XYZ file of C-alpha atoms in Angstrom:
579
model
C 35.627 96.653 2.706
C 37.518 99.166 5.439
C 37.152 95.925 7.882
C 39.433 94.216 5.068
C 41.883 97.270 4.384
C 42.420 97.544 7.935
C 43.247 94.098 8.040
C 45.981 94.388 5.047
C 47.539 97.079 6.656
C 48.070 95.356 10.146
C 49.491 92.585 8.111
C 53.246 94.154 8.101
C 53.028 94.772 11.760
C 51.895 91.106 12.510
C 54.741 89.783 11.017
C 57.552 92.471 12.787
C 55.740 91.392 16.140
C 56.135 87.572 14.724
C 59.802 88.227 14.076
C 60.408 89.854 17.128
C 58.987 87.189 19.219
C 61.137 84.735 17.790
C 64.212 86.247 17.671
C 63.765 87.334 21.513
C 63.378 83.234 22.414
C 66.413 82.703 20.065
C 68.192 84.875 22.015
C 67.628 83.839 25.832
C 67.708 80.134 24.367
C 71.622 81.020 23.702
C 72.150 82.750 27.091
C 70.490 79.689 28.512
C 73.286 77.025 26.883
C 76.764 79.655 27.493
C 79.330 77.661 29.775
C 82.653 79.621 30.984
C 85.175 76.593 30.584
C 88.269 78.576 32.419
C 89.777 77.213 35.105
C 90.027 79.075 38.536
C 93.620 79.063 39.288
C 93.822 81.492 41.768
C 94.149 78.994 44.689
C 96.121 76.470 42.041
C 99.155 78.536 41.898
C 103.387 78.247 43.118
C 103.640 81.465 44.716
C 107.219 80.955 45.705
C 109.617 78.589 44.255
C 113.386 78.275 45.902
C 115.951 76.443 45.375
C 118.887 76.175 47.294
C 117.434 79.005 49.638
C 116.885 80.980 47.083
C 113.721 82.585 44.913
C 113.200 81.292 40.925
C 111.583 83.899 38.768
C 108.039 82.713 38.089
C 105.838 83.843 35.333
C 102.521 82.724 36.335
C 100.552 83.592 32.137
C 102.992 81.061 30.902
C 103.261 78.596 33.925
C 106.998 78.797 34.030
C 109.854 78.995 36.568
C 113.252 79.343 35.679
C 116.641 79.527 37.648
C 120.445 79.294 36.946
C 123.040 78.076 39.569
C 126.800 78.833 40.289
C 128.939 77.416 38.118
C 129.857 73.506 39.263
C 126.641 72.612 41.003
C 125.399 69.136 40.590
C 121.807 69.938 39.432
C 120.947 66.040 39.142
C 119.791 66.500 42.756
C 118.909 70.029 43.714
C 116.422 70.583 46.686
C 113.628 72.680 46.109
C 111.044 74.264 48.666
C 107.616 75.252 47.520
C 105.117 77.874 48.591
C 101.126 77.314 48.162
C 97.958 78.636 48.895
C 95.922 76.783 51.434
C 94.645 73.444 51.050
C 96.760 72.772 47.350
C 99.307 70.139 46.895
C 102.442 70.048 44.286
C 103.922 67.170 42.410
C 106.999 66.311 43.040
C 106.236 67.626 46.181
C 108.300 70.585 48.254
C 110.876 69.717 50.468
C 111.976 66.900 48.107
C 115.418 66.585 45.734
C 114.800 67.005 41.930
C 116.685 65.877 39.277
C 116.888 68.841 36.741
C 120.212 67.341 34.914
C 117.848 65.970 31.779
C 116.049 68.862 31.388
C 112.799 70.776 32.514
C 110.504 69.290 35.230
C 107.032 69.771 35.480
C 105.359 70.582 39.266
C 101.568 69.893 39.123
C 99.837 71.926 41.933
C 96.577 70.960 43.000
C 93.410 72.176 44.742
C 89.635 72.356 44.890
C 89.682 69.702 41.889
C 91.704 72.196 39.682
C 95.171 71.301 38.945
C 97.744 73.698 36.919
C 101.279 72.273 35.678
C 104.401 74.634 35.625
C 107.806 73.875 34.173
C 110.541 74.464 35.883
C 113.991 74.680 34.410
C 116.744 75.081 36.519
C 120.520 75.232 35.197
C 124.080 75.939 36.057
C 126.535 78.224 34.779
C 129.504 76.770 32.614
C 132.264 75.217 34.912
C 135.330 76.822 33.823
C 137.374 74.503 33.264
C 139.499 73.309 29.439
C 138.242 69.313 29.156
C 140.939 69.144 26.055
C 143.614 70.768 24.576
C 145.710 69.489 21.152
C 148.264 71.005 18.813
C 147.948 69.057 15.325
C 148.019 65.526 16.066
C 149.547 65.837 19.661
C 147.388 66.119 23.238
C 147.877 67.443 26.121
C 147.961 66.239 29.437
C 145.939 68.263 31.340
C 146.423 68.829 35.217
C 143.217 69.830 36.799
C 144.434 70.394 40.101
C 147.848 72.282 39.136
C 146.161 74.376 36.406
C 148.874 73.025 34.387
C 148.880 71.531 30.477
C 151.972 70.456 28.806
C 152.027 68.940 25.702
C 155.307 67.968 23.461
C 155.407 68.920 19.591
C 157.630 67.642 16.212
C 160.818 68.992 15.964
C 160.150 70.782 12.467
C 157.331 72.785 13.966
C 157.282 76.366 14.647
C 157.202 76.941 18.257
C 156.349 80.832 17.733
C 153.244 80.551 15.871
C 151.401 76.894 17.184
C 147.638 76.963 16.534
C 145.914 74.694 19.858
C 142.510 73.567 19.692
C 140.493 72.771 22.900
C 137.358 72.279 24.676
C 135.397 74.145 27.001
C 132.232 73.172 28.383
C 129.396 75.009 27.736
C 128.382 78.500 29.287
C 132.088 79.570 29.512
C 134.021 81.380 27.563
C 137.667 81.628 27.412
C 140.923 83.789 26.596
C 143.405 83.148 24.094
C 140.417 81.352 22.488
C 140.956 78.351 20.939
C 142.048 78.214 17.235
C 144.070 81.109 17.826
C 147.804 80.925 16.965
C 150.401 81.617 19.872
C 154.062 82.141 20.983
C 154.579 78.626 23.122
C 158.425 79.925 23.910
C 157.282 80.465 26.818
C 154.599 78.993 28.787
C 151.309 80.894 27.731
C 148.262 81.284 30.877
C 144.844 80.403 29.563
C 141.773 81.292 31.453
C 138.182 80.294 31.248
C 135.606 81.850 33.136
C 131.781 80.836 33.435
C 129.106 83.530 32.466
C 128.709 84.243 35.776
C 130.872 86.480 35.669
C 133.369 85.725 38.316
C 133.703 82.229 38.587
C 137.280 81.508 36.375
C 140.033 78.995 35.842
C 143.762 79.333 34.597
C 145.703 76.923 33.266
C 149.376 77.379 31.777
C 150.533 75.200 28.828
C 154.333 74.577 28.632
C 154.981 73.181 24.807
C 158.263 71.283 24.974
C 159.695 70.708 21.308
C 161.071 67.351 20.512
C 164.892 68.101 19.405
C 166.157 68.264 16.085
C 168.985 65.899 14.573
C 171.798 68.627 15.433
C 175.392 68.130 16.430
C 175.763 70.308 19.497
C 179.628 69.730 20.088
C 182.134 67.919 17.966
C 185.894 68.506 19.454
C 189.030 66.361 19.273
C 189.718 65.758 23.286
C 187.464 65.376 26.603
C 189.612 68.784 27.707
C 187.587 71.689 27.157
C 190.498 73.861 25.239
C 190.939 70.924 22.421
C 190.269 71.571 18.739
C 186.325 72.088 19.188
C 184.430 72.620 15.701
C 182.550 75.065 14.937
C 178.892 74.104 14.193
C 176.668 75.858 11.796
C 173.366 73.859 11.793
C 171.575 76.005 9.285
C 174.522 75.271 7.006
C 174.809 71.771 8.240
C 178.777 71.935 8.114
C 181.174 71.789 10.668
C 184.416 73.608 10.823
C 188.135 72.237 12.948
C 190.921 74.316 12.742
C 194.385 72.372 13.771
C 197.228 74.144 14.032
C 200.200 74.089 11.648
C 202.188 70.578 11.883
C 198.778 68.306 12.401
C 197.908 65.232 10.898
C 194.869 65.469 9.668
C 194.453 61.678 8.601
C 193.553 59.821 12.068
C 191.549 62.419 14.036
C 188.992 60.925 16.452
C 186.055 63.273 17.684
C 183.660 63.322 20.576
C 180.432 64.142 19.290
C 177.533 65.684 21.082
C 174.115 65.386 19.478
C 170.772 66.163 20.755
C 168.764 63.910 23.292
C 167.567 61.161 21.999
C 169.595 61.554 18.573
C 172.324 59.065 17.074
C 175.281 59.662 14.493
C 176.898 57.720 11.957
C 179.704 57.567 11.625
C 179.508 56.822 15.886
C 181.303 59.306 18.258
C 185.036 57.874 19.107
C 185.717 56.314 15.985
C 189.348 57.745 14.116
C 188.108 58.967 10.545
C 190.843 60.252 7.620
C 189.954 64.154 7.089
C 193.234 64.974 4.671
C 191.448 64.261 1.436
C 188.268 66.593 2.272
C 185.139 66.551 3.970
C 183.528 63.489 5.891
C 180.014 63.278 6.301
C 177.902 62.904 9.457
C 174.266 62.075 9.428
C 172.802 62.109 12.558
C 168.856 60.458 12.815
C 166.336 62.301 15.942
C 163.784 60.627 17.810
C 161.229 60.712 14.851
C 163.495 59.423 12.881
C 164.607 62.614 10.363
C 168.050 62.997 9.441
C 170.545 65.637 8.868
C 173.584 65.379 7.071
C 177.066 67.287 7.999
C 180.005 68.136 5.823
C 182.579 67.617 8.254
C 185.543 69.636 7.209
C 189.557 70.086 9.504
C 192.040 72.467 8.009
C 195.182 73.769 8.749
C 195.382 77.228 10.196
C 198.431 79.801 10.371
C 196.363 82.973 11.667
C 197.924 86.514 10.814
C 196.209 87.478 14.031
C 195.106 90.375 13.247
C 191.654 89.949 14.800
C 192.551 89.635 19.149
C 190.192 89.081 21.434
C 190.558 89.256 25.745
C 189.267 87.513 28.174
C 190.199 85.896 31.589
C 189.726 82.043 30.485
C 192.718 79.759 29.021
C 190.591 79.538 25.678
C 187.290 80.732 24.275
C 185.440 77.493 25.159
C 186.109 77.519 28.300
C 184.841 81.358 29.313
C 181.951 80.875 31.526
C 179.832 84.213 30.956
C 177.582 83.241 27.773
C 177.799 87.020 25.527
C 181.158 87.331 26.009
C 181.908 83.541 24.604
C 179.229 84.249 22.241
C 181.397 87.164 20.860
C 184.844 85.344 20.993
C 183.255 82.395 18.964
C 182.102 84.653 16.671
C 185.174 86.255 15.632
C 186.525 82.890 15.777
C 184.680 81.438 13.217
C 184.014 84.561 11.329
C 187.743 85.444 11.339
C 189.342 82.117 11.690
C 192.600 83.200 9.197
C 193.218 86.444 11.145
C 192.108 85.864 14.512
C 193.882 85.193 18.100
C 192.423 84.695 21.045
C 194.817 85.949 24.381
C 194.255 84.485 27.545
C 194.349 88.142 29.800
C 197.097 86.592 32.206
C 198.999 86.416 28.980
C 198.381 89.627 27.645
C 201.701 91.424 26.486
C 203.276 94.008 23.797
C 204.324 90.741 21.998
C 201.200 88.736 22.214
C 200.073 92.112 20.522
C 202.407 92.597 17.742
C 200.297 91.583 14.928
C 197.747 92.624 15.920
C 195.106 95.333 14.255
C 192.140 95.239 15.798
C 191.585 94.278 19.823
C 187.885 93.593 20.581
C 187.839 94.571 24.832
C 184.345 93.329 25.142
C 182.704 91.318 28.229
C 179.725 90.863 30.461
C 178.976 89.845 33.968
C 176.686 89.254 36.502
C 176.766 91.174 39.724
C 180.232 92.497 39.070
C 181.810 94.752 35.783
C 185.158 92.588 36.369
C 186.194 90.355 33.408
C 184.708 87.345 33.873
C 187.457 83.865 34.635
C 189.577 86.472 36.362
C 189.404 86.771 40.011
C 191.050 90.681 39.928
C 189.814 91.780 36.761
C 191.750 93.008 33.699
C 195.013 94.733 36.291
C 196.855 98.067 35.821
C 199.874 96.315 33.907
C 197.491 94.804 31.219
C 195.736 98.335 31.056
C 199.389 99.518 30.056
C 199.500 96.935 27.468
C 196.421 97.982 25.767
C 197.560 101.761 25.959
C 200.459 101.346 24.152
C 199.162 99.247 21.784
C 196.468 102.135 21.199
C 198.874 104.821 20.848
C 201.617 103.109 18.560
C 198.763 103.159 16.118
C 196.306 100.100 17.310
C 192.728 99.837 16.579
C 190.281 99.282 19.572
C 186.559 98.414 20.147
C 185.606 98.631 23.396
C 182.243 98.198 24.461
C 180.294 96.566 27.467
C 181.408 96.597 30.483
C 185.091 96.951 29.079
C 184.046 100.996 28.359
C 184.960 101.179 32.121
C 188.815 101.334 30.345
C 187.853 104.050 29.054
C 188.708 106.856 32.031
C 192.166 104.474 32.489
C 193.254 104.263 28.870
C 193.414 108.613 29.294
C 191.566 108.859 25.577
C 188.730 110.891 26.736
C 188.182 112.090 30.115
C 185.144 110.616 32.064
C 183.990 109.807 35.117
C 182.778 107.338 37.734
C 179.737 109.090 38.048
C 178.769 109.342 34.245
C 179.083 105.692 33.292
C 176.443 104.288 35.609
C 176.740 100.642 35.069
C 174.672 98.463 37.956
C 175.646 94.928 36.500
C 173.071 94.777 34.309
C 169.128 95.625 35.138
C 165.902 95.861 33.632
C 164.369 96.676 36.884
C 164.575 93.796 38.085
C 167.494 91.830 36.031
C 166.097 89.798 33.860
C 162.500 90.024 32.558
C 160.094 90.953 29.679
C 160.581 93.967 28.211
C 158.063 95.526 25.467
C 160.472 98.390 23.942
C 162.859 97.408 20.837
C 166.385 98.808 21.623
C 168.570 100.474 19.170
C 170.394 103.496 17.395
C 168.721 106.286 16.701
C 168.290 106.527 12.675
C 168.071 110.352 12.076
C 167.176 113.445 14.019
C 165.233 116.201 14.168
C 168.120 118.789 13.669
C 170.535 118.089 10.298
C 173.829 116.767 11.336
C 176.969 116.452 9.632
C 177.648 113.441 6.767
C 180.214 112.258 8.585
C 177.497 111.088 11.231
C 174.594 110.784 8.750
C 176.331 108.155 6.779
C 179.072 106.507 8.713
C 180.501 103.567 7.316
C 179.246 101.368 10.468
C 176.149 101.519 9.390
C 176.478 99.864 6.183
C 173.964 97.485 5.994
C 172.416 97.623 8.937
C 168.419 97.162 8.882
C 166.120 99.530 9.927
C 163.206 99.041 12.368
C 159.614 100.492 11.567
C 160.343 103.489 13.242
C 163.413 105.777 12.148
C 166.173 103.733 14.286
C 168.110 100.657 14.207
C 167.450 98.084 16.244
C 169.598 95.842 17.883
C 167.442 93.894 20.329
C 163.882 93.139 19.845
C 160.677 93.540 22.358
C 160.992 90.157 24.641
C 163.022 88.896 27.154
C 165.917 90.818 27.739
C 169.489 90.405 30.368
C 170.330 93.655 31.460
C 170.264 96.947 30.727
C 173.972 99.094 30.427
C 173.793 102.983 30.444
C 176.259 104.678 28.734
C 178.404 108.363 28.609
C 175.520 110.638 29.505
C 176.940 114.271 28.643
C 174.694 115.761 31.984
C 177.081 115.823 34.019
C 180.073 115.204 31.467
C 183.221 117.333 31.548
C 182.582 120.998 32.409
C 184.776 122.811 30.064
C 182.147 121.930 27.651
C 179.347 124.951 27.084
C 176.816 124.033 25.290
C 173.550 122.491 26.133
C 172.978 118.928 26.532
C 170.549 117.164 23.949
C 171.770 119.672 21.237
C 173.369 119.371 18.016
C 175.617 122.545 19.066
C 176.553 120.035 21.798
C 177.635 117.398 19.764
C 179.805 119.376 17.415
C 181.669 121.002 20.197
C 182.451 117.751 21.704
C 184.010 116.390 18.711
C 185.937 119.311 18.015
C 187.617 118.618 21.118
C 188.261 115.012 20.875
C 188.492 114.664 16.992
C 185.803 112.188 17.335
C 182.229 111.389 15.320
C 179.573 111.089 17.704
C 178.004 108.389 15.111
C 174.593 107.823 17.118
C 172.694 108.361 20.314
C 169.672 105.901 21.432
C 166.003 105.558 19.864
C 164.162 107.591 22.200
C 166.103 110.702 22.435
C 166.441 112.953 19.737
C 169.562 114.348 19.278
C 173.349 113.413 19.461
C 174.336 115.970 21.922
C 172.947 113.408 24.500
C 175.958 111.496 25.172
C 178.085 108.725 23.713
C 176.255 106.101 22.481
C 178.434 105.058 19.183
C 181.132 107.139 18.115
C 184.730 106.654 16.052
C 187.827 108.753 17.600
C 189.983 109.192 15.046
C 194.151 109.408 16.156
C 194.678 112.755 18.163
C 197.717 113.638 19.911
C 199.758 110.363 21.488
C 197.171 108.127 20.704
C 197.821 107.280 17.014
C 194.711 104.664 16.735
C 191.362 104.345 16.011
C 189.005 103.931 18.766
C 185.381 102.687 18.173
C 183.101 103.327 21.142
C 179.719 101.554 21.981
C 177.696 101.718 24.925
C 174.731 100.155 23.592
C 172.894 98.984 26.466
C 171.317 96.369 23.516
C 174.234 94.387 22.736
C 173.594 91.152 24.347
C 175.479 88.732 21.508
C 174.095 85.686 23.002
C 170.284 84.611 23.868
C 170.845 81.473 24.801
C 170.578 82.191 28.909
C 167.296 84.246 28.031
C 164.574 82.220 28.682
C 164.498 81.228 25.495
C 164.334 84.476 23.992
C 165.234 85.020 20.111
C 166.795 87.927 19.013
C 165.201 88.759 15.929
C 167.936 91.373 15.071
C 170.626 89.773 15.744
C 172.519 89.755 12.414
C 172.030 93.982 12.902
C 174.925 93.110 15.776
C 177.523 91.020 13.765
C 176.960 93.616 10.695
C 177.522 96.484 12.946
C 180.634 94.390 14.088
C 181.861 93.416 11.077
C 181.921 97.035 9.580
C 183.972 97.510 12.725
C 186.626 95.558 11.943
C 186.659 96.212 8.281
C 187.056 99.459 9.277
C 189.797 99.536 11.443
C 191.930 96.405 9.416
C 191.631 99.362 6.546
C 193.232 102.275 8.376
């Protein structure tokens, strides 16, 4: 019976020992059967990959090589030179061209029966370059070579604000981008540069507007003094005053229209203007139409309104402000106004006369232009006796140089520093709005404050008025500068004290200085002098250096405050056919 106990209890331990038996032949069976299925690269690798002389980055976990060219290269065929270990091969092989242009390529190296396959992608930057550029339904032509687009838009679109479209390829990026609206009065540069980051092209796109159906010039005669209308396309109306005696039922005009344009009734052809208006229509290029009212009237001016100038009539003067401003009184004034030839100016050419506009501009020279000596001594004369039997006078531009002869006010050579006109150099962009000065710092007299001149006139965003806007701009004329003004005078320059004592003296209104300078003790920039001693007129005085009353001659440059000018102008004369 113990025999048989014993054997019970060495039952559990047979079975442990059976267990662990097994489990130990399970267990070296598995070691037995485990394969290691990775590959052995390390003599299957690229260990250098250039191109073009140059090392790709390689990342040799993911098996790839990557590299990005200067903008322009032809990657279609780009030579590559490969570095192995000893004994392996590579597909395509080193040494050879590779055609990378439709994507990734895949190099299979070789060796010791174990192969490994890395792709290679190798790029170029963007070539800079604009493949198209439209406006709206219009393209481009596009000159690689030049840099140059132009492209030609309708007449009834807005050449200030045109919205291009274009193409760039890809990996550049460009400036204006595209979509963007832009100011095409002048050519605007566009550049596109690759993402290289120094690789860049410019182009510059000239927009050339086709012309609208306008009348430039309708006139009675081929000579440049005949009865010339006056044209107001906005209006569509055109204006010919005849003098007193002048049939009015067979005239026959010469008519001007823009390129490309036609009118109806035809240019040359005697129509009856006695019973009222005749229409014109004249047809553009793209076939729209305008329609003038076509009126000629008799004129017997009081001539009241005189303007001077060296030409034989105001078509005919050659500097483009100062016939700007004779046209403008012209048509503005056309019942009182008279214009006087300078060779012709007398006491009796002035008799009716109220106010005398001595107004021009030049180039290179502060002479009158159409007058090879300038306005002489004698006519000086003229004008000072007009101006002291009672006259009224504005004198501005160049003609303020009458000022020191006329004996008003005394001034001289050295404070009115005129050059001819500059903008350092003559002629160019110029980012600063010119103007009057609205208000000051210091309180100044009513008188000053609220002068009737300024009746009307629009202020800028700042506290001033301007008169000339932030583009191209002619010249620039300086005006009386009190630094160096008169030295009977005491008080400081830039002052208010200043200003006061100076029109105590000269029984004038210092009206206002310039924008930038903030006081009217600075000098003369528009003023009234009211009659004092022999000089029984009124005088209005105005340097502005602004007053440029035509735009036509700069580069296309608009004046968006233009009608601050004739306002100004217009009080002017008001004022002085009052007094």
């Amino acid at each position: 019976m113990k025999n048989i106990s014993k054997l019970f209890k060495m039952i559990p331990l047979l079975f442990l020992g059976i267990a662990i038996t097994l489990f130990t032949a399970v267990g070296c069976e598995d070691n037995i059967k485990f394969e290691d299925n990775v590959p052995d690269y390390t003599y299957s690798i690229i260990r250098d990959f250039k191109v073009n002389g140059q090392s790709a980055a390689i990342n040799h976990t993911n098996a790839v090589i990557t590299y990005t060219l200067p903008a322009g290269t032809n990657i279609s065929s780009v030579p590559v030179e490969i570095t192995l270990p000893e004994g392996a091969t590579v597909e395509p092989a080193s040494g050879t061209t590779v055609d990378f242009s439709k994507g990734p390529v895949i190099f299979t190296v070789s060796n010791n029966g174990i192969s490994r396959k890395y792709t290679a992608t190798v790029a170029a930057y963007g070539s800079p370059m604009i493949m198209s550029f439209s406006i709206g339904d219009k393209t481009g032509t596009i000159n690689q070579a030049a840099g140059t687009i132009e492209i030609t838009v309708g007449s009834q679109e807005d050449i200030t604000k045109l919205t291009p479209l274009y193409i760039i390829p890809g990996g550049t990026t460009s400036t204006p981008q595209s979509g963007v609206a832009q100011d095409f009065t002048n050519p605007v540069k566009y550049t596109v540069v690759s993402n290289d980051g120094f690789t860049g092209k410019s182009y510059f796109v000239k927009v050339t507007q086709l012309p609208n159906p306008f009348i430039s010039s309708f006139k009675t005669g081929e000579d440049i003094c005949s009865v010339t209308g006056i044209v107001d396309n906005t209006a569509s109306t055109i204006v010919l005053d005849f003098p007193s005696g002048t049939n009015l039922s067979s005239i026959t005009p010469i008519i001007a229209v823009t390129a490309g344009s036609t009118v109806s009734p035809a240019s040359g052809v005697a129509k009856n203007f006695a019973n009222g208006p005749v229409n014109y229509t004249v047809t553009n290029v793209e076939g729209l139409t305008k329609i003038y009212a076509v009126t000629a009237r008799i004129i017997n001016s009081t001539k009241k309104v005189a303007f001077v100038s060296g030409a034989s009539c105001v078509e005919s003067i050659t500097e483009p402000d100062t016939k700007a401003a004779a046209l403008w009184l012209k048509q503005n004034y056309a019942e009182d106004f008279v214009y006087i030839q300078a060779s012709n100016l007398s006491a009796q050419a002035l008799a009716n006369t109220k106010v005398l506009l001595l107004y021009w501009d030049n180039v290179g020279t502060q002479k009158m232009p159409d007058t090879a000596s300038g306005i002489t001594a004698a006519q000086v004369q003229v004008i000072t006796d007009y101006y002291k039997a009672g006259g009224g006078l504005i004198v501005e531009g160049f003609g303020i140089n009458l000022l020191d002869e006329i004996g008003r006010i005394k001034m001289g050579s050295v404070v009115f520093q005129n050059n001819g006109g500059n903008t350092n150099p003559v002629g160019g962009q110029n980012l600063d709005a010119w103007g009057l000065r609205g208000t000051y710092s210091t309180a100044f007299p009513n008188a000053a404050a609220n002068h009737p001149l300024l009746t009307g006139l629009t202020k800028g965003s700042t506290d001033y008025y301007p008169m000339n806007n932030a583009k191209y701009k002619e010249d620039r004329n300086f005006g009386i500068d009190f630094g160096g003004y008169d030295s009977s005078f005491t008080k400081g320059q830039c002052s208010e004290d200043r200003a006061l004592e100076f029109e105590a003296a000269t029984n004038s209104i210092l009206i206002r200085w310039y924008e930038w300078l903030d006081a009217r003790g600075c000098g003369i920039g528009l003023a009234e002098f009211k009659p004092q001693g022999a000089f029984q007129g009124t005088m209005i005085v105005n340097t502005g250096g602004w007053l440029e009353w035509s735009m036509a001659d700069n580069n296309g440059a608009v004046n968006d405050y233009q009608n601050n000018i004739y306002r100004l102008h217009k009080n002017a004369i008001e004022l002085l056919l009052n007094k």
